[in-house]
Coordinates of C-alpha atoms in Angstrom, one line a residue:
X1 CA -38.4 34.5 8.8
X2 CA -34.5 34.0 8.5
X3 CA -35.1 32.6 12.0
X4 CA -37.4 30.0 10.6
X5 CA -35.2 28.6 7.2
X6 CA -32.2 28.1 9.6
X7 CA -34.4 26.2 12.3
X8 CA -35.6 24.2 9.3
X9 CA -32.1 23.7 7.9
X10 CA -31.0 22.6 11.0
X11 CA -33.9 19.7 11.5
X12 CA -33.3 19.1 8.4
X13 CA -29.5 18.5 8.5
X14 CA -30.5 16.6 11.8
X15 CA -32.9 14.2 10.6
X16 CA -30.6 13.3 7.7
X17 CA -27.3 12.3 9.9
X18 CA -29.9 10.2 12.1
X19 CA -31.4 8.8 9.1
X20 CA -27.5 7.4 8.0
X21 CA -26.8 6.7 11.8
X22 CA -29.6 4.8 11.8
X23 CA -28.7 2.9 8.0
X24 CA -25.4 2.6 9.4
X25 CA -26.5 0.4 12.7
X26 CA -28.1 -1.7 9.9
X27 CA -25.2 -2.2 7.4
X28 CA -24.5 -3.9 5.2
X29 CA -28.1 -5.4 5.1
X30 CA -27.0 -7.4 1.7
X31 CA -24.0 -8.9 0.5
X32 CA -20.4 -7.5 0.1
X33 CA -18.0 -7.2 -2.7
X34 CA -14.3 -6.7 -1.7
X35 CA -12.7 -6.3 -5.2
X36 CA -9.1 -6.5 -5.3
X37 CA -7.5 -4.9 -8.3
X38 CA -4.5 -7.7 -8.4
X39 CA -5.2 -11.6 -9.0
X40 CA -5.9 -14.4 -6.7
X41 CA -2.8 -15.6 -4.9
X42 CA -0.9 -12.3 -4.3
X43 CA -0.1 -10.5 -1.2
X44 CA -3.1 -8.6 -1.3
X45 CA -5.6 -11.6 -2.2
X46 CA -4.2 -13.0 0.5
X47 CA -5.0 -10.5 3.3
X48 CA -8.4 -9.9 2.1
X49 CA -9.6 -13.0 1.5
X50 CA -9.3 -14.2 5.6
X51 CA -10.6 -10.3 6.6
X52 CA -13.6 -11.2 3.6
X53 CA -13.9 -14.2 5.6
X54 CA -14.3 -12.7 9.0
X55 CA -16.6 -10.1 8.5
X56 CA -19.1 -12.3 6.5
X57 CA -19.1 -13.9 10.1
X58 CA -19.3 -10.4 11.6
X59 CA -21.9 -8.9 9.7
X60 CA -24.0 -12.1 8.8
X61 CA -24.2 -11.4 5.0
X62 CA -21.9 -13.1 1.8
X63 CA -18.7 -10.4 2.0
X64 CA -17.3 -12.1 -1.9
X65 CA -14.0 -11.2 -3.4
X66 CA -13.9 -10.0 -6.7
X67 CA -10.5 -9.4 -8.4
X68 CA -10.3 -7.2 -11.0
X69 CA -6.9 -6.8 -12.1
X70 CA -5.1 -5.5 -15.1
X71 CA -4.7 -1.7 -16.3
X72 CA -2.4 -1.0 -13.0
X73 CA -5.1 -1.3 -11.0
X74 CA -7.5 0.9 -12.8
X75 CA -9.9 -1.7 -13.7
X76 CA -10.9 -2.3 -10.3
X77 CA -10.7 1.2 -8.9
X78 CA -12.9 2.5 -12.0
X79 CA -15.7 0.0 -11.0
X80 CA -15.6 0.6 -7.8
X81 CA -16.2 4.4 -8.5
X82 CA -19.0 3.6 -10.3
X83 CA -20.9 0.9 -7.8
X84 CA -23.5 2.9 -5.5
X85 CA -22.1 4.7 -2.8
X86 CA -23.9 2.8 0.0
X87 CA -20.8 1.3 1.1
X88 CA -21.3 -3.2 -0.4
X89 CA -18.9 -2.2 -2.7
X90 CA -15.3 -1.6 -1.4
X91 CA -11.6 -1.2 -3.0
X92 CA -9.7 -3.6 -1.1
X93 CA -5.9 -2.1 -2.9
X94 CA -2.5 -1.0 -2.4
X95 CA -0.5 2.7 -2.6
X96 CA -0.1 2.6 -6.3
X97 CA -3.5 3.1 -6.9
X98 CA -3.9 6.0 -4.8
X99 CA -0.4 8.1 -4.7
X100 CA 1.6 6.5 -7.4
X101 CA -1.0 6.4 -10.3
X102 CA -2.1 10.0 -10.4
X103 CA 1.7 10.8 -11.7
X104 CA 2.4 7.9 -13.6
X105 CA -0.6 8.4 -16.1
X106 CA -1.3 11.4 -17.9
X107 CA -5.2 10.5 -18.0
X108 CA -6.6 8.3 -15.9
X109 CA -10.5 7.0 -15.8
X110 CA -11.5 8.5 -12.3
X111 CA -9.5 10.5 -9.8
X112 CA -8.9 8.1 -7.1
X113 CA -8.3 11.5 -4.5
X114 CA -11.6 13.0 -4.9
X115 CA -13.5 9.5 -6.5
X116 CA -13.0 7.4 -3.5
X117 CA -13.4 7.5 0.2
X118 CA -10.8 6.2 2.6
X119 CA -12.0 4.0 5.1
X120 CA -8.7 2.8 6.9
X121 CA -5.2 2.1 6.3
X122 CA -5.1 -1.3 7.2
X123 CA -1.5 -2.1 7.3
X124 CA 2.3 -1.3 6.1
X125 CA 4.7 -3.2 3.9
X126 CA 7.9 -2.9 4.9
X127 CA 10.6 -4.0 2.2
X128 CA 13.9 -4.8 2.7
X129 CA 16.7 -3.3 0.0
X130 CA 18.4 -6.9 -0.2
X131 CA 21.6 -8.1 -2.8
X132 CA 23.1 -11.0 -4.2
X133 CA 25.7 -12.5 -1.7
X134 CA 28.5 -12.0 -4.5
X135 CA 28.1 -8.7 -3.7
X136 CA 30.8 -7.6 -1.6
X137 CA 28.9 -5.0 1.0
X138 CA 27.2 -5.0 3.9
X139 CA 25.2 -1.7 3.9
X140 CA 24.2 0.7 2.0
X141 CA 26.7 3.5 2.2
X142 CA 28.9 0.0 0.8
X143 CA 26.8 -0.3 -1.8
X144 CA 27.0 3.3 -2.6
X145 CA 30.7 3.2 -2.6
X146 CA 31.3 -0.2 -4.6
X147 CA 29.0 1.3 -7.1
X148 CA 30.7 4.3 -7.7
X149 CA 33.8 1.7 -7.9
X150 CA 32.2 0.0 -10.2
X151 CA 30.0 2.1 -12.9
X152 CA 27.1 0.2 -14.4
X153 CA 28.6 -3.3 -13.1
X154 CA 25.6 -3.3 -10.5
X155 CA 21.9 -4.0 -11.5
X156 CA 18.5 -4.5 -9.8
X157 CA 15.3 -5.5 -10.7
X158 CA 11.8 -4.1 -10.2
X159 CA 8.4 -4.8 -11.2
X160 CA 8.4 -1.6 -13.3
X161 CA 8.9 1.9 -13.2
X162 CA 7.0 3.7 -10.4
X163 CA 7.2 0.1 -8.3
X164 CA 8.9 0.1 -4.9
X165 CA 11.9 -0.8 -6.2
X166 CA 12.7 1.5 -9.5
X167 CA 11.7 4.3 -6.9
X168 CA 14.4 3.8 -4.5
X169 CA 17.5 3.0 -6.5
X170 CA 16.3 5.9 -9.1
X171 CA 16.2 8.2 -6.0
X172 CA 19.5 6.8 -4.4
X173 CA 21.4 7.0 -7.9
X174 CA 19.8 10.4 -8.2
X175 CA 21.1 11.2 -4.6
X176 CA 24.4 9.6 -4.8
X177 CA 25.4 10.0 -8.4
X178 CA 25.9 6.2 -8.5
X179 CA 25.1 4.4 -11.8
X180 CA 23.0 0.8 -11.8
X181 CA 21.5 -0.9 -14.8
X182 CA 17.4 -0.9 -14.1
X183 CA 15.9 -4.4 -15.1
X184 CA 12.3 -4.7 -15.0
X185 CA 10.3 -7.5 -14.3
X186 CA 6.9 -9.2 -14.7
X187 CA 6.1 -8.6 -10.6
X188 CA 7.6 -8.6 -7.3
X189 CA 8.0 -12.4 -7.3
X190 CA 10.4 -13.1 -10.5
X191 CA 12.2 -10.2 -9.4
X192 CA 12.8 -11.7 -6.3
X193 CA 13.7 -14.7 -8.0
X194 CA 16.3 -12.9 -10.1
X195 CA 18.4 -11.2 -7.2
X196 CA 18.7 -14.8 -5.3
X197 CA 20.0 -16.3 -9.0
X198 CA 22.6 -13.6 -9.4
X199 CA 20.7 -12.5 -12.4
X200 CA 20.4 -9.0 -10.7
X201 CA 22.5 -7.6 -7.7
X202 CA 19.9 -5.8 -5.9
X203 CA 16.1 -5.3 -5.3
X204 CA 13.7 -4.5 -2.5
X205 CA 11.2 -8.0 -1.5
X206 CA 8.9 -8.2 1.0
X207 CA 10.4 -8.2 4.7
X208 CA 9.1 -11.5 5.7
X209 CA 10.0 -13.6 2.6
X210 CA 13.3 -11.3 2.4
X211 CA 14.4 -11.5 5.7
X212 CA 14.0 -15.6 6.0
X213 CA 16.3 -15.6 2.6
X214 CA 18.4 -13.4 4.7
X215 CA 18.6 -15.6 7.5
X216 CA 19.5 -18.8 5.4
X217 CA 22.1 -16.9 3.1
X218 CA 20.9 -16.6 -0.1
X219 CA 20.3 -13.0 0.3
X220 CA 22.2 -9.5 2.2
X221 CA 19.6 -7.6 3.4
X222 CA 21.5 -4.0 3.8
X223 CA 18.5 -1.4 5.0
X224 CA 14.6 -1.9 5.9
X225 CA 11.8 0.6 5.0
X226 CA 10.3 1.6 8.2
X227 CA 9.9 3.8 10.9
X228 CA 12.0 1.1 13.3
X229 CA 13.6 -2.0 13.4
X230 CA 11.4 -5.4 12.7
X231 CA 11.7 -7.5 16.2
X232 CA 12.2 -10.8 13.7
X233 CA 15.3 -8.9 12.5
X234 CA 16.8 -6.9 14.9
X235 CA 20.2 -6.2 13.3
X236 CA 18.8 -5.0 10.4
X237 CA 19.0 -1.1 9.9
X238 CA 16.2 1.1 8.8
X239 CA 16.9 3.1 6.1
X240 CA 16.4 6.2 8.4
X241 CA 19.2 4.4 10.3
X242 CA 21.5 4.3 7.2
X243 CA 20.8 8.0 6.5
X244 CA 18.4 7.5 3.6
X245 CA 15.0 8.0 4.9
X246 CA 13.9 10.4 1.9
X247 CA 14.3 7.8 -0.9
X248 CA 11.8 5.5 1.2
X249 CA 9.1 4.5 -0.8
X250 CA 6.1 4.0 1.4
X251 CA 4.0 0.5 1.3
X252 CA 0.5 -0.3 2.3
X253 CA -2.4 -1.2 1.8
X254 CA -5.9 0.3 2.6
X255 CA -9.6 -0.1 1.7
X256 CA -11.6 2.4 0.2
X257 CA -15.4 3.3 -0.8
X258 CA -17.2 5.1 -3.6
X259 CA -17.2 9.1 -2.9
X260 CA -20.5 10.1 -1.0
X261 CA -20.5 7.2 1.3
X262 CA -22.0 8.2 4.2
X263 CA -19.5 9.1 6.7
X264 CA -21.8 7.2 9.7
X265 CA -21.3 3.9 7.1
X266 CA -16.9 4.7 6.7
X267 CA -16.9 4.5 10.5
X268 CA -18.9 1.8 10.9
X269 CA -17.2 -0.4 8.6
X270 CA -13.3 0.9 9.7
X271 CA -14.3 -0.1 13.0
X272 CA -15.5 -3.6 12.5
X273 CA -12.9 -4.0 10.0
X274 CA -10.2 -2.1 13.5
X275 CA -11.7 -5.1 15.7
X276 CA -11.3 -8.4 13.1
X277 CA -7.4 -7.1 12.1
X278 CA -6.9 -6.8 16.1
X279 CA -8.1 -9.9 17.0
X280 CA -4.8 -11.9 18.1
X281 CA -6.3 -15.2 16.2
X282 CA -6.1 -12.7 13.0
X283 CA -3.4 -10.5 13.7
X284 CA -1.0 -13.2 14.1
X285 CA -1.0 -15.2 11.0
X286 CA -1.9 -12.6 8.2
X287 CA -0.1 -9.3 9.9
X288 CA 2.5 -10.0 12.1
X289 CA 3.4 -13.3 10.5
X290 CA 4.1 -11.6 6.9
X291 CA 6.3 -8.5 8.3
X292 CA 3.6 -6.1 8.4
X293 CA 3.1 -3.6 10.7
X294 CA -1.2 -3.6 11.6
X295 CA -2.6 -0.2 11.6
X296 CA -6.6 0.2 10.7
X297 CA -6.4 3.7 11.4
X298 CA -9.9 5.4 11.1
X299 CA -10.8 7.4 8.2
X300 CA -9.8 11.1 9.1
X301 CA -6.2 9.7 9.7
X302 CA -6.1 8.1 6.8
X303 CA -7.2 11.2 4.6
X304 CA -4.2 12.6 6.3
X305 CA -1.7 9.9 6.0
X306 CA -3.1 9.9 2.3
X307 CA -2.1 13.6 1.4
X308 CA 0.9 12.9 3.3
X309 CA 2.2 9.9 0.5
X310 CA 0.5 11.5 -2.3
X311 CA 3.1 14.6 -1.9
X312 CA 5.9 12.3 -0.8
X313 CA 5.4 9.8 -3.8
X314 CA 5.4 12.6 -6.3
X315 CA 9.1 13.7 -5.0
X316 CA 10.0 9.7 -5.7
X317 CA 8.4 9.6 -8.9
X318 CA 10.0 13.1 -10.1
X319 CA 13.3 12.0 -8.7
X320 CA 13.2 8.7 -10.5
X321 CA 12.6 10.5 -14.1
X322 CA 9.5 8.4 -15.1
X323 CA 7.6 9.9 -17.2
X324 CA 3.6 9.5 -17.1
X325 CA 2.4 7.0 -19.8

């Protein structure tokens, strides 16, 4: 009898994964939503509109971008939760929603660890701690040193506290008993805008759009966040380099469905999405171009990398004293 139930468990269990093998073959079937929890014109819009683009061709149905922004990202994540878990509704987003948000918020509208699947990690930001050329250094043990010199005369400016930036000079004052004034900003852009105006003396930028102001003087760019040197910009360090690889606040971004996808339809996806990002005519302008680093790793390495952040993020976080809203 016991026999029996298992045989029939087993057939069972059997005709189910060939059943979303099978649906998985077929996918998507209808059209796509991407939806993008920043607004159009960002760094994030602006990778997932060309992959939207290329896997409408791919798959032969509408893939539409929908940006949903506002609430740090929650607005977007939250619907996404919500959409059927058949895998036409997809979080196209960035590390804050995943490993930053759980500590900054003492309630949040979903858990976006056990809410939403990973599909792949599709690249890394790298971000380059830059300063105002007034400021007489050239790396960051300089930096460390003129600002214990020079108590409180040094600033920089983030996009607000748990962004890239407030993370990594919290955690180097925190490590080096320095003091800097914190001077938060509207987004990565204007704070940009206020380190190359001598507004601020210091923040991190993007590693493309950095590095060029690098190259043409208007910025110092003193350490990368990486696991190696950018080829664009071979003399500059990585913060491992410098000797501060724990205050590195990891970028990326990464594209996620609603909880109880099929695992046969995650695959299937992450692999299309693993051949478009690969493609040279792809790679080129909207990875390599930008200073990322192209990754589309499948969904199992992902969870991993995921749990990875997630512990590595709370240290940041904790370190940088924020306290969840």
């Amino acid at each position: 009898m016991l026999v029996r139930y298992v045989l029939q468990a087993l057939m069972a269990t059997a005709a189910l994964l060939m059943a979303q093998a099978a649906a998985a073959q077929d996918f998507p079937g209808r059209m796509v939503r991407l939806v993008v929890p920043y607004p159009p014109g960002g760094g994030v819009d602006g990778l997932a509109r060309p992959l939207a683009e290329q896997l409408s061709k791919k798959w032969g149905v509408p893939v539409v971008i929908e940006n949903k922004a506002g609430a740090s990202t929650l607005i977007g994540g939250e619907f996404v939760v919500r959409a059927p878990a058949d895998g036409t509704t997809l979080f196209f987003t960035t590390e804050s929603s995943i490993t930053s948000n759980p500590y900054l918020f003492k309630k949040l509208p979903f858990d976006p660890i056990k809410d939403l699947a990973p599909i792949t990690q599709l690249i890394g930001l790298h971000q380059m701690l830059v300063v105002h050329p007034s400021i007489p250094v050239s790396t960051v043990d300089e930096l460390v040193a003129y600002a214990k010199a020079n108590p409180n005369k040094l600033s920089y400016a983030s996009y607000g506290n748990g962004s890239q930036p407030h993370l990594l000079f919290e955690s180097l004052k925190a490590k080096t008993g320095i003091q800097m004034m914190h001077v938060p900003y509207k987004g990565i852009a204007p704070a940009l805008l206020a380190t190359l105006s001598g507004e601020v003396s210091a923040t991190l930028g993007g590693a493309a759009t950095s590095g060029e102001h690098s190259r043409a003087g208007k910025l110092k760019a003193l350490a990368i966040g990486r696991g190696e040197r950018l080829k664009d910009f071979p003399n500059i360090p990585t913060l491992e380099e410098a000797g501060y690889k724990d205050i590195d606040p990891l970028s990326w971004f990464g594209l996620f469905a609603p909880a109880g996808t099929p695992a046969a339809t995650l695959h299937k996806i992450q692999a299309d999405v693993a051949e478009v990002m690969k493609t040279p005519a792809f790679a080129e302008p909207n990875v390599f171009k930008k200073g990322y680093t192209l990754v589309a790793s499948t969904p199992e390495e992902f969870s991993a990398f995921i749990k990875r952040d997630l512990e590595t993020k709370g240290k940041l976080i904790k370190t940088s004293g924020t306290q969840p809203e």
